[in-house]
Amino acid sequence: YAGDGVSGLFVFGAQAETGKVATSYIPTGATTVTRAVDAVQKLPFNGFFDALSGSVEGEVRSLYVPTSNNYMLNFYSDGSNYVSIQIVGNAMGAWINKGGVIKSLIDNVPSATEFFKFKLLWGHGTMSLQINSQTPVTLALLDAEIPTISNFKVGFWSSTLFNGEIKYLILDKNL
């Protein structure tokens, strides 16, 4: 369209991105601003999370191969009582901390920067983590080793953000 010298085009909300994916809209005026974290949290989380049995599954990817913890999901009551799902390097892990006693399940992913499916199940004396259609890794887990959970966060833990994409998450309780 060559234009007619009178008509025009109005653009609203254009935003330059430095990363590979779009972030939420950041309303600005004449100055640069930093947007708030894109994170979901449910406080309190009582009544949904069952410490004795449940599952979470989804499809995710990291935007880079992380050399330290890239927190994705956190079920917690405090810093020493939590279940955390993270991507570290080309691996995904689930960490369980009950009163400072930590257990973990870690399995390799094809590539942390490519989408992969995962399923974490707990209950009936075990916890298992399955990546895509690989054989699940399993951990014996006593009911007493699972912490009481009161809060839920997606995308961050403390001040550390998840740098990735989540296509979907499904949480289920009472398997």
CSV table of N, CA and C in Angstrom, one decimal:
chain,number,residue,atom,x,y,z
A,1,TYR,N,0.8,-1.2,0.0
A,1,TYR,CA,0.0,0.0,0.0
A,1,TYR,C,0.9,1.2,0.0
A,2,ALA,N,0.8,2.0,-1.0
A,2,ALA,CA,1.6,3.2,-1.1
A,2,ALA,C,1.1,4.4,-0.3
A,3,GLY,N,-0.1,4.3,0.2
A,3,GLY,CA,-0.7,5.4,1.0
A,3,GLY,C,-1.3,6.5,0.1
A,4,ASP,N,-2.1,7.3,0.8
A,4,ASP,CA,-2.7,8.4,0.0
A,4,ASP,C,-2.3,9.8,0.6
A,5,GLY,N,-1.4,9.8,1.5
A,5,GLY,CA,-0.9,11.1,2.0
A,5,GLY,C,-1.7,11.6,3.1
A,6,VAL,N,-2.9,11.0,3.4
A,6,VAL,CA,-3.8,11.5,4.4
A,6,VAL,C,-4.1,10.4,5.5
A,7,SER,N,-4.4,9.3,5.0
A,7,SER,CA,-4.7,8.2,5.9
A,7,SER,C,-3.4,7.7,6.6
A,8,GLY,N,-3.6,7.0,7.6
A,8,GLY,CA,-2.4,6.5,8.3
A,8,GLY,C,-2.7,5.2,9.0
A,9,LEU,N,-1.7,4.9,9.8
A,9,LEU,CA,-1.8,3.6,10.6
A,9,LEU,C,-1.5,4.0,12.0
A,10,PHE,N,-2.4,3.6,12.9
A,10,PHE,CA,-2.2,3.8,14.3
A,10,PHE,C,-1.7,2.5,15.0
A,11,VAL,N,-0.5,2.5,15.6
A,11,VAL,CA,0.0,1.3,16.3
A,11,VAL,C,0.0,1.6,17.8
A,12,PHE,N,-0.5,0.7,18.5
A,12,PHE,CA,-0.6,0.8,20.0
A,12,PHE,C,0.0,-0.4,20.7
A,13,GLY,N,0.8,-0.1,21.7
A,13,GLY,CA,1.3,-1.2,22.5
A,13,GLY,C,2.5,-2.0,21.8
A,14,ALA,N,3.2,-1.4,20.9
A,14,ALA,CA,4.4,-2.1,20.3
A,14,ALA,C,5.5,-2.2,21.3
A,15,GLN,N,6.2,-3.2,21.3
A,15,GLN,CA,7.2,-3.5,22.3
A,15,GLN,C,8.3,-4.3,21.8
A,16,ALA,N,9.5,-3.9,21.9
A,16,ALA,CA,10.7,-4.6,21.5
A,16,ALA,C,11.1,-5.6,22.5
A,17,GLU,N,11.5,-6.8,22.1
A,17,GLU,CA,11.9,-7.9,23.0
A,17,GLU,C,13.3,-8.3,22.7
A,18,THR,N,14.1,-8.5,23.8
A,18,THR,CA,15.4,-9.0,23.6
A,18,THR,C,15.5,-10.5,23.6
A,19,GLY,N,14.5,-11.2,24.1
A,19,GLY,CA,14.4,-12.7,24.2
A,19,GLY,C,13.8,-13.3,23.0
A,20,LYS,N,13.6,-14.6,23.0
A,20,LYS,CA,13.0,-15.3,21.9
A,20,LYS,C,11.5,-15.3,21.9
A,21,VAL,N,10.9,-15.0,23.1
A,21,VAL,CA,9.4,-15.0,23.2
A,21,VAL,C,8.9,-13.7,23.7
A,22,ALA,N,7.6,-13.4,23.4
A,22,ALA,CA,7.0,-12.2,23.9
A,22,ALA,C,6.7,-12.2,25.4
A,23,THR,N,6.9,-11.1,26.0
A,23,THR,CA,6.5,-11.0,27.4
A,23,THR,C,5.2,-10.2,27.5
A,24,SER,N,4.7,-10.1,28.7
A,24,SER,CA,3.5,-9.3,28.9
A,24,SER,C,3.7,-7.9,28.6
A,25,TYR,N,2.6,-7.2,28.3
A,25,TYR,CA,2.6,-5.8,27.9
A,25,TYR,C,3.1,-4.9,29.0
A,26,ILE,N,3.9,-4.0,28.7
A,26,ILE,CA,4.5,-3.1,29.7
A,26,ILE,C,4.1,-1.6,29.4
A,27,PRO,N,3.0,-1.1,30.1
A,27,PRO,CA,2.7,0.3,29.8
A,27,PRO,C,3.7,1.2,30.3
A,28,THR,N,4.2,2.1,29.4
A,28,THR,CA,5.2,3.1,29.8
A,28,THR,C,4.8,4.5,29.4
A,29,GLY,N,5.5,5.5,29.9
A,29,GLY,CA,5.3,6.8,29.5
A,29,GLY,C,6.5,7.3,28.8
A,30,ALA,N,7.1,8.3,29.3
A,30,ALA,CA,8.3,8.9,28.7
A,30,ALA,C,9.6,8.2,29.2
A,31,THR,N,9.5,7.3,30.2
A,31,THR,CA,10.6,6.7,30.8
A,31,THR,C,10.5,5.2,30.7
A,32,THR,N,11.7,4.5,30.7
A,32,THR,CA,11.8,3.1,30.7
A,32,THR,C,11.3,2.5,32.0
A,33,VAL,N,10.6,1.4,32.0
A,33,VAL,CA,10.2,0.7,33.2
A,33,VAL,C,10.5,-0.8,33.1
A,34,THR,N,10.5,-1.4,34.2
A,34,THR,CA,10.7,-2.9,34.3
A,34,THR,C,9.4,-3.5,34.7
A,35,ARG,N,9.0,-4.5,33.9
A,35,ARG,CA,7.7,-5.2,34.2
A,35,ARG,C,7.9,-6.1,35.4
A,36,ALA,N,6.7,-6.4,36.0
A,36,ALA,CA,6.7,-7.3,37.1
A,36,ALA,C,6.9,-8.7,36.6
A,37,VAL,N,7.2,-9.6,37.5
A,37,VAL,CA,7.4,-11.0,37.1
A,37,VAL,C,6.1,-11.7,36.6
A,38,ASP,N,6.2,-12.4,35.5
A,38,ASP,CA,5.1,-13.2,35.1
A,38,ASP,C,5.1,-14.5,35.9
A,39,ALA,N,4.4,-14.6,36.9
A,39,ALA,CA,4.4,-15.7,37.8
A,39,ALA,C,3.0,-15.9,38.4
A,40,VAL,N,2.6,-17.1,38.6
A,40,VAL,CA,1.3,-17.5,39.2
A,40,VAL,C,1.6,-18.0,40.6
A,41,GLN,N,0.8,-17.6,41.5
A,41,GLN,CA,0.9,-18.2,42.9
A,41,GLN,C,-0.4,-18.3,43.5
A,42,LYS,N,-0.6,-19.2,44.3
A,42,LYS,CA,-1.8,-19.5,45.1
A,42,LYS,C,-1.5,-19.6,46.5
A,43,LEU,N,-1.9,-18.6,47.3
A,43,LEU,CA,-1.6,-18.5,48.7
A,43,LEU,C,-2.9,-18.3,49.4
A,44,PRO,N,-3.4,-19.1,50.4
A,44,PRO,CA,-2.9,-20.4,50.7
A,44,PRO,C,-3.4,-21.4,49.7
A,45,PHE,N,-2.7,-22.6,49.7
A,45,PHE,CA,-3.0,-23.6,48.7
A,45,PHE,C,-3.7,-24.8,49.4
A,46,ASN,N,-4.1,-24.6,50.7
A,46,ASN,CA,-4.7,-25.7,51.5
A,46,ASN,C,-5.9,-26.2,50.8
A,47,GLY,N,-6.1,-27.5,50.9
A,47,GLY,CA,-7.3,-28.1,50.4
A,47,GLY,C,-7.1,-28.7,49.0
A,48,PHE,N,-6.1,-28.3,48.3
A,48,PHE,CA,-5.9,-28.9,47.0
A,48,PHE,C,-4.8,-29.9,46.9
A,49,PHE,N,-3.6,-29.5,47.4
A,49,PHE,CA,-2.5,-30.4,47.4
A,49,PHE,C,-2.6,-31.5,48.5
A,50,ASP,N,-2.5,-32.7,48.0
A,50,ASP,CA,-2.5,-33.8,49.0
A,50,ASP,C,-1.1,-34.4,49.1
A,51,ALA,N,-0.5,-34.3,50.3
A,51,ALA,CA,0.8,-34.7,50.5
A,51,ALA,C,1.0,-36.2,50.3
A,52,LEU,N,-0.1,-37.0,50.4
A,52,LEU,CA,0.0,-38.4,50.4
A,52,LEU,C,-0.1,-39.0,49.0
A,53,SER,N,-0.7,-38.3,48.1
A,53,SER,CA,-0.8,-38.8,46.7
A,53,SER,C,-1.2,-37.7,45.7
A,54,GLY,N,-0.7,-37.7,44.5
A,54,GLY,CA,-1.1,-36.7,43.5
A,54,GLY,C,-0.1,-36.8,42.3
A,55,SER,N,-0.3,-35.9,41.4
A,55,SER,CA,0.5,-35.8,40.2
A,55,SER,C,0.5,-34.4,39.7
A,56,VAL,N,1.6,-34.1,38.9
A,56,VAL,CA,1.6,-32.9,38.1
A,56,VAL,C,2.3,-33.3,36.8
A,57,GLU,N,1.7,-32.8,35.7
A,57,GLU,CA,2.3,-33.1,34.4
A,57,GLU,C,2.2,-31.9,33.6
A,58,GLY,N,3.1,-31.8,32.6
A,58,GLY,CA,3.0,-30.7,31.7
A,58,GLY,C,4.0,-30.8,30.5
A,59,GLU,N,4.1,-29.7,29.8
A,59,GLU,CA,5.0,-29.6,28.7
A,59,GLU,C,5.8,-28.3,28.8
A,60,VAL,N,7.1,-28.4,28.8
A,60,VAL,CA,7.9,-27.2,29.1
A,60,VAL,C,9.2,-27.2,28.3
A,61,ARG,N,9.9,-26.0,28.4
A,61,ARG,CA,11.2,-25.9,27.8
A,61,ARG,C,11.9,-24.7,28.5
A,62,SER,N,13.2,-24.8,28.6
A,62,SER,CA,14.0,-23.7,29.1
A,62,SER,C,14.4,-22.9,27.9
A,63,LEU,N,14.6,-21.6,28.1
A,63,LEU,CA,15.1,-20.8,27.0
A,63,LEU,C,16.6,-20.8,26.8
A,64,TYR,N,17.3,-21.5,27.7
A,64,TYR,CA,18.7,-21.7,27.6
A,64,TYR,C,19.0,-23.0,28.5
A,65,VAL,N,20.2,-23.5,28.3
A,65,VAL,CA,20.6,-24.6,29.1
A,65,VAL,C,21.2,-24.1,30.4
A,66,PRO,N,20.4,-24.2,31.5
A,66,PRO,CA,20.8,-23.5,32.8
A,66,PRO,C,21.9,-24.3,33.5
A,67,THR,N,22.8,-23.5,34.0
A,67,THR,CA,23.9,-24.1,34.8
A,67,THR,C,23.6,-24.1,36.3
A,68,SER,N,22.5,-23.4,36.7
A,68,SER,CA,22.1,-23.5,38.1
A,68,SER,C,20.5,-23.7,38.0
A,69,ASN,N,19.9,-23.8,39.2
A,69,ASN,CA,18.5,-24.1,39.2
A,69,ASN,C,17.6,-23.1,38.4
A,70,ASN,N,16.8,-23.7,37.6
A,70,ASN,CA,15.8,-22.9,36.8
A,70,ASN,C,14.4,-23.4,37.3
A,71,TYR,N,13.9,-22.7,38.4
A,71,TYR,CA,12.7,-23.2,39.1
A,71,TYR,C,11.5,-23.0,38.2
A,72,MET,N,10.7,-24.1,38.2
A,72,MET,CA,9.5,-24.1,37.4
A,72,MET,C,8.2,-24.1,38.3
A,73,LEU,N,8.2,-25.1,39.2
A,73,LEU,CA,7.0,-25.2,40.1
A,73,LEU,C,7.5,-25.4,41.5
A,74,ASN,N,6.8,-24.8,42.4
A,74,ASN,CA,7.1,-25.0,43.8
A,74,ASN,C,5.9,-25.1,44.6
A,75,PHE,N,5.8,-26.2,45.3
A,75,PHE,CA,4.7,-26.4,46.3
A,75,PHE,C,5.5,-26.3,47.7
A,76,TYR,N,5.1,-25.4,48.6
A,76,TYR,CA,5.9,-25.2,49.8
A,76,TYR,C,5.1,-24.7,50.9
A,77,SER,N,5.7,-24.8,52.1
A,77,SER,CA,5.1,-24.1,53.3
A,77,SER,C,6.2,-23.1,53.8
A,78,ASP,N,7.5,-23.5,53.6
A,78,ASP,CA,8.6,-22.6,53.9
A,78,ASP,C,9.9,-23.1,53.2
A,79,GLY,N,11.0,-22.4,53.5
A,79,GLY,CA,12.3,-22.8,52.8
A,79,GLY,C,12.8,-24.2,53.1
A,80,SER,N,12.3,-24.8,54.1
A,80,SER,CA,12.8,-26.2,54.4
A,80,SER,C,11.7,-27.2,54.3
A,81,ASN,N,10.6,-26.9,53.7
A,81,ASN,CA,9.5,-27.8,53.5
A,81,ASN,C,8.8,-27.5,52.2
A,82,TYR,N,9.3,-28.3,51.1
A,82,TYR,CA,8.8,-28.0,49.8
A,82,TYR,C,8.9,-29.2,48.9
A,83,VAL,N,8.2,-29.1,47.7
A,83,VAL,CA,8.4,-30.0,46.6
A,83,VAL,C,8.7,-29.0,45.4
A,84,SER,N,9.8,-29.2,44.8
A,84,SER,CA,10.2,-28.2,43.7
A,84,SER,C,10.6,-29.0,42.5
A,85,ILE,N,10.1,-28.5,41.3
A,85,ILE,CA,10.4,-29.1,40.0
A,85,ILE,C,11.3,-28.0,39.3
A,86,GLN,N,12.5,-28.5,38.8
A,86,GLN,CA,13.4,-27.5,38.2
A,86,GLN,C,14.1,-28.2,37.0
A,87,ILE,N,14.6,-27.3,36.2
A,87,ILE,CA,15.5,-27.8,35.1
A,87,ILE,C,16.9,-27.3,35.4
A,88,VAL,N,17.9,-28.2,35.3
A,88,VAL,CA,19.3,-27.8,35.6
A,88,VAL,C,20.1,-28.5,34.5
A,89,GLY,N,20.8,-27.8,33.7
A,89,GLY,CA,21.5,-28.4,32.5
A,89,GLY,C,20.5,-29.0,31.6
A,90,ASN,N,20.8,-30.2,31.1
A,90,ASN,CA,19.8,-30.9,30.2
A,90,ASN,C,19.2,-32.0,31.1
A,91,ALA,N,18.7,-31.6,32.3
A,91,ALA,CA,18.0,-32.6,33.1
A,91,ALA,C,16.9,-31.8,33.8
A,92,MET,N,15.9,-32.6,34.2
A,92,MET,CA,14.8,-32.1,35.0
A,92,MET,C,14.8,-32.9,36.3
A,93,GLY,N,14.5,-32.2,37.4
A,93,GLY,CA,14.5,-32.8,38.7
A,93,GLY,C,13.4,-32.4,39.6
A,94,ALA,N,13.1,-33.3,40.5
A,94,ALA,CA,12.1,-33.0,41.5
A,94,ALA,C,12.8,-33.1,42.9
A,95,TRP,N,12.7,-32.1,43.7
A,95,TRP,CA,13.4,-32.1,45.0
A,95,TRP,C,12.3,-32.0,46.0
A,96,ILE,N,12.4,-32.9,47.0
A,96,ILE,CA,11.5,-32.9,48.2
A,96,ILE,C,12.3,-32.6,49.4
A,97,ASN,N,11.9,-31.6,50.1
A,97,ASN,CA,12.6,-31.2,51.4
A,97,ASN,C,11.6,-31.2,52.5
A,98,LYS,N,11.8,-32.0,53.5
A,98,LYS,CA,11.0,-32.1,54.7
A,98,LYS,C,11.9,-31.8,55.9
A,99,GLY,N,11.8,-30.6,56.4
A,99,GLY,CA,12.5,-30.2,57.6
A,99,GLY,C,14.0,-30.2,57.4
A,100,GLY,N,14.5,-29.9,56.2
A,100,GLY,CA,15.9,-29.9,55.9
A,100,GLY,C,16.5,-31.2,55.3
A,101,VAL,N,15.7,-32.3,55.3
A,101,VAL,CA,16.1,-33.6,54.7
A,101,VAL,C,15.6,-33.6,53.3
A,102,ILE,N,16.6,-33.6,52.4
A,102,ILE,CA,16.3,-33.5,50.9
A,102,ILE,C,16.4,-34.8,50.2
A,103,LYS,N,15.4,-35.1,49.4
A,103,LYS,CA,15.5,-36.3,48.5
A,103,LYS,C,15.3,-35.7,47.1
A,104,SER,N,15.8,-36.4,46.1
A,104,SER,CA,15.6,-35.9,44.7
A,104,SER,C,15.5,-37.0,43.7
A,105,LEU,N,14.8,-36.7,42.6
A,105,LEU,CA,14.7,-37.5,41.4
A,105,LEU,C,15.2,-36.6,40.3
A,106,ILE,N,16.2,-37.1,39.5
A,106,ILE,CA,16.7,-36.4,38.4
A,106,ILE,C,16.7,-37.3,37.1
A,107,ASP,N,16.3,-36.8,36.0
A,107,ASP,CA,16.3,-37.5,34.8
A,107,ASP,C,16.7,-36.6,33.6
A,108,ASN,N,17.4,-37.1,32.6
A,108,ASN,CA,17.9,-36.3,31.5
A,108,ASN,C,16.7,-36.0,30.6
A,109,VAL,N,16.7,-34.9,30.0
A,109,VAL,CA,15.8,-34.5,29.0
A,109,VAL,C,16.5,-34.5,27.6
A,110,PRO,N,15.8,-34.7,26.5
A,110,PRO,CA,16.5,-34.7,25.2
A,110,PRO,C,17.3,-33.4,25.0
A,111,SER,N,16.7,-32.3,25.3
A,111,SER,CA,17.4,-31.0,25.2
A,111,SER,C,16.5,-30.0,26.0
A,112,ALA,N,17.1,-29.3,27.0
A,112,ALA,CA,16.4,-28.4,27.8
A,112,ALA,C,15.7,-27.3,27.0
A,113,THR,N,16.3,-26.9,25.8
A,113,THR,CA,15.7,-25.8,25.1
A,113,THR,C,14.7,-26.3,24.1
A,114,GLU,N,14.3,-27.6,24.0
A,114,GLU,CA,13.2,-28.1,23.2
A,114,GLU,C,12.1,-28.5,24.1
A,115,PHE,N,10.9,-28.3,23.7
A,115,PHE,CA,9.7,-28.7,24.5
A,115,PHE,C,9.8,-30.2,24.8
A,116,PHE,N,9.5,-30.5,26.1
A,116,PHE,CA,9.4,-32.0,26.5
A,116,PHE,C,8.3,-32.1,27.5
A,117,LYS,N,7.8,-33.3,27.5
A,117,LYS,CA,6.7,-33.6,28.5
A,117,LYS,C,7.2,-34.2,29.7
A,118,PHE,N,6.6,-34.0,30.8
A,118,PHE,CA,7.0,-34.6,32.1
A,118,PHE,C,5.8,-35.0,32.9
A,119,LYS,N,6.0,-35.9,33.8
A,119,LYS,CA,4.9,-36.3,34.7
A,119,LYS,C,5.6,-36.7,36.0
A,120,LEU,N,5.2,-36.1,37.1
A,120,LEU,CA,5.7,-36.4,38.4
A,120,LEU,C,4.5,-36.9,39.2
A,121,LEU,N,4.7,-38.2,39.8
A,121,LEU,CA,3.6,-38.8,40.6
A,121,LEU,C,4.2,-39.1,41.9
A,122,TRP,N,3.4,-39.0,43.0
A,122,TRP,CA,3.8,-39.3,44.3
A,122,TRP,C,2.6,-40.0,45.0
A,123,GLY,N,3.0,-40.9,46.0
A,123,GLY,CA,2.0,-41.5,46.8
A,123,GLY,C,2.2,-43.0,46.8
A,124,HIS,N,1.6,-43.7,47.8
A,124,HIS,CA,1.7,-45.1,47.9
A,124,HIS,C,3.1,-45.6,48.1
A,125,GLY,N,3.9,-44.8,48.8
A,125,GLY,CA,5.3,-45.2,49.1
A,125,GLY,C,6.4,-44.9,48.0
A,126,THR,N,6.0,-44.2,46.9
A,126,THR,CA,7.0,-43.9,45.9
A,126,THR,C,6.7,-42.5,45.3
A,127,MET,N,7.8,-42.0,44.6
A,127,MET,CA,7.6,-40.9,43.8
A,127,MET,C,8.3,-41.2,42.5
A,128,SER,N,7.7,-40.8,41.3
A,128,SER,CA,8.4,-41.1,40.1
A,128,SER,C,8.3,-39.9,39.1
A,129,LEU,N,9.3,-39.8,38.3
A,129,LEU,CA,9.4,-38.7,37.3
A,129,LEU,C,9.6,-39.3,36.0
A,130,GLN,N,8.8,-39.0,35.0
A,130,GLN,CA,8.9,-39.5,33.7
A,130,GLN,C,9.0,-38.4,32.7
A,131,ILE,N,10.0,-38.4,31.8
A,131,ILE,CA,10.3,-37.4,30.8
A,131,ILE,C,9.9,-38.1,29.4
A,132,ASN,N,9.0,-37.4,28.7
A,132,ASN,CA,8.5,-37.9,27.4
A,132,ASN,C,8.0,-39.3,27.6
A,133,SER,N,8.5,-40.3,26.8
A,133,SER,CA,8.0,-41.7,27.0
A,133,SER,C,9.1,-42.5,27.6
A,134,GLN,N,10.2,-41.9,28.2
A,134,GLN,CA,11.3,-42.6,28.8
A,134,GLN,C,10.7,-43.4,30.0
A,135,THR,N,11.5,-44.4,30.4
A,135,THR,CA,11.2,-45.2,31.6
A,135,THR,C,11.3,-44.2,32.8
A,136,PRO,N,10.3,-44.2,33.7
A,136,PRO,CA,10.3,-43.3,34.8
A,136,PRO,C,11.4,-43.6,35.8
A,137,VAL,N,12.0,-42.6,36.4
A,137,VAL,CA,12.9,-42.8,37.5
A,137,VAL,C,12.1,-42.8,38.8
A,138,THR,N,12.4,-43.7,39.7
A,138,THR,CA,11.5,-43.9,40.9
A,138,THR,C,12.3,-43.8,42.2
A,139,LEU,N,11.7,-43.3,43.2
A,139,LEU,CA,12.3,-43.1,44.5
A,139,LEU,C,11.3,-43.6,45.6
A,140,ALA,N,11.8,-44.4,46.5
A,140,ALA,CA,11.0,-44.8,47.6
A,140,ALA,C,10.8,-43.6,48.5
A,141,LEU,N,9.6,-43.4,48.9
A,141,LEU,CA,9.3,-42.2,49.7
A,141,LEU,C,8.2,-42.5,50.7
A,142,LEU,N,8.6,-42.4,52.0
A,142,LEU,CA,7.6,-42.7,53.1
A,142,LEU,C,6.6,-41.5,53.2
A,143,ASP,N,5.4,-41.7,53.6
A,143,ASP,CA,4.5,-40.6,53.7
A,143,ASP,C,5.0,-39.6,54.7
A,144,ALA,N,5.8,-40.0,55.7
A,144,ALA,CA,6.3,-39.0,56.6
A,144,ALA,C,7.4,-38.1,56.0
A,145,GLU,N,7.9,-38.5,54.8
A,145,GLU,CA,9.0,-37.7,54.2
A,145,GLU,C,8.4,-36.6,53.3
A,146,ILE,N,7.1,-36.6,53.1
A,146,ILE,CA,6.5,-35.6,52.2
A,146,ILE,C,6.0,-34.4,53.1
A,147,PRO,N,6.5,-33.2,52.8
A,147,PRO,CA,6.1,-32.1,53.6
A,147,PRO,C,4.7,-31.6,53.5
A,148,THR,N,4.2,-31.0,54.5
A,148,THR,CA,2.9,-30.3,54.5
A,148,THR,C,3.0,-29.1,53.6
A,149,ILE,N,2.1,-28.9,52.7
A,149,ILE,CA,2.2,-27.9,51.7
A,149,ILE,C,1.0,-26.9,51.9
A,150,SER,N,1.4,-25.6,51.9
A,150,SER,CA,0.3,-24.6,52.0
A,150,SER,C,0.3,-23.5,50.9
A,151,ASN,N,1.3,-23.5,50.0
A,151,ASN,CA,1.4,-22.5,49.0
A,151,ASN,C,1.9,-23.1,47.7
A,152,PHE,N,1.7,-22.4,46.6
A,152,PHE,CA,2.0,-22.9,45.3
A,152,PHE,C,2.5,-21.7,44.4
A,153,LYS,N,3.6,-21.9,43.7
A,153,LYS,CA,4.1,-20.9,42.8
A,153,LYS,C,4.5,-21.5,41.5
A,154,VAL,N,4.2,-20.8,40.4
A,154,VAL,CA,4.7,-21.2,39.1
A,154,VAL,C,5.6,-20.2,38.6
A,155,GLY,N,6.8,-20.5,38.2
A,155,GLY,CA,7.7,-19.6,37.5
A,155,GLY,C,8.7,-18.9,38.3
A,156,PHE,N,8.7,-19.1,39.6
A,156,PHE,CA,9.8,-18.5,40.4
A,156,PHE,C,9.8,-19.1,41.8
A,157,TRP,N,11.0,-18.9,42.5
A,157,TRP,CA,11.2,-19.3,43.9
A,157,TRP,C,12.1,-18.3,44.5
A,158,SER,N,11.6,-17.6,45.5
A,158,SER,CA,12.3,-16.5,46.1
A,158,SER,C,12.5,-15.5,45.1
A,159,SER,N,13.8,-15.1,44.7
A,159,SER,CA,14.0,-14.1,43.7
A,159,SER,C,14.5,-14.7,42.4
A,160,THR,N,14.5,-16.1,42.3
A,160,THR,CA,15.0,-16.8,41.1
A,160,THR,C,13.8,-17.1,40.2
A,161,LEU,N,13.9,-16.6,38.9
A,161,LEU,CA,12.8,-16.8,38.0
A,161,LEU,C,13.0,-18.0,37.1
A,162,PHE,N,11.9,-18.6,36.6
A,162,PHE,CA,12.0,-19.6,35.6
A,162,PHE,C,12.1,-18.9,34.2
A,163,ASN,N,13.2,-19.2,33.5
A,163,ASN,CA,13.4,-18.6,32.2
A,163,ASN,C,13.1,-19.6,31.2
A,164,GLY,N,11.8,-19.8,30.9
A,164,GLY,CA,11.4,-20.8,29.9
A,164,GLY,C,9.9,-20.6,29.6
A,165,GLU,N,9.4,-21.6,28.9
A,165,GLU,CA,8.0,-21.6,28.5
A,165,GLU,C,7.3,-22.8,29.0
A,166,ILE,N,6.0,-22.6,29.5
A,166,ILE,CA,5.2,-23.7,29.9
A,166,ILE,C,4.0,-23.8,29.0
A,167,LYS,N,3.9,-24.9,28.2
A,167,LYS,CA,2.7,-25.0,27.4
A,167,LYS,C,1.4,-25.3,28.2
A,168,TYR,N,1.6,-26.3,29.1
A,168,TYR,CA,0.4,-26.6,30.0
A,168,TYR,C,0.9,-27.3,31.2
A,169,LEU,N,0.1,-27.2,32.2
A,169,LEU,CA,0.3,-27.9,33.5
A,169,LEU,C,-1.0,-28.5,33.9
A,170,ILE,N,-1.0,-29.7,34.4
A,170,ILE,CA,-2.2,-30.4,35.0
A,170,ILE,C,-1.8,-30.9,36.4
A,171,LEU,N,-2.5,-30.5,37.4
A,171,LEU,CA,-2.3,-30.9,38.7
A,171,LEU,C,-3.5,-31.8,39.1
A,172,ASP,N,-3.2,-32.9,39.8
A,172,ASP,CA,-4.2,-33.8,40.2
A,172,ASP,C,-3.9,-34.3,41.6
A,173,LYS,N,-4.9,-34.6,42.4
A,173,LYS,CA,-4.6,-35.1,43.7
A,173,LYS,C,-5.4,-36.4,43.9
A,174,ASN,N,-5.0,-37.1,45.0
A,174,ASN,CA,-5.6,-38.3,45.3
A,174,ASN,C,-5.7,-39.4,44.2
A,175,LEU,N,-4.5,-39.9,43.9
A,175,LEU,CA,-4.4,-40.9,42.8
A,175,LEU,C,-5.0,-42.2,43.3
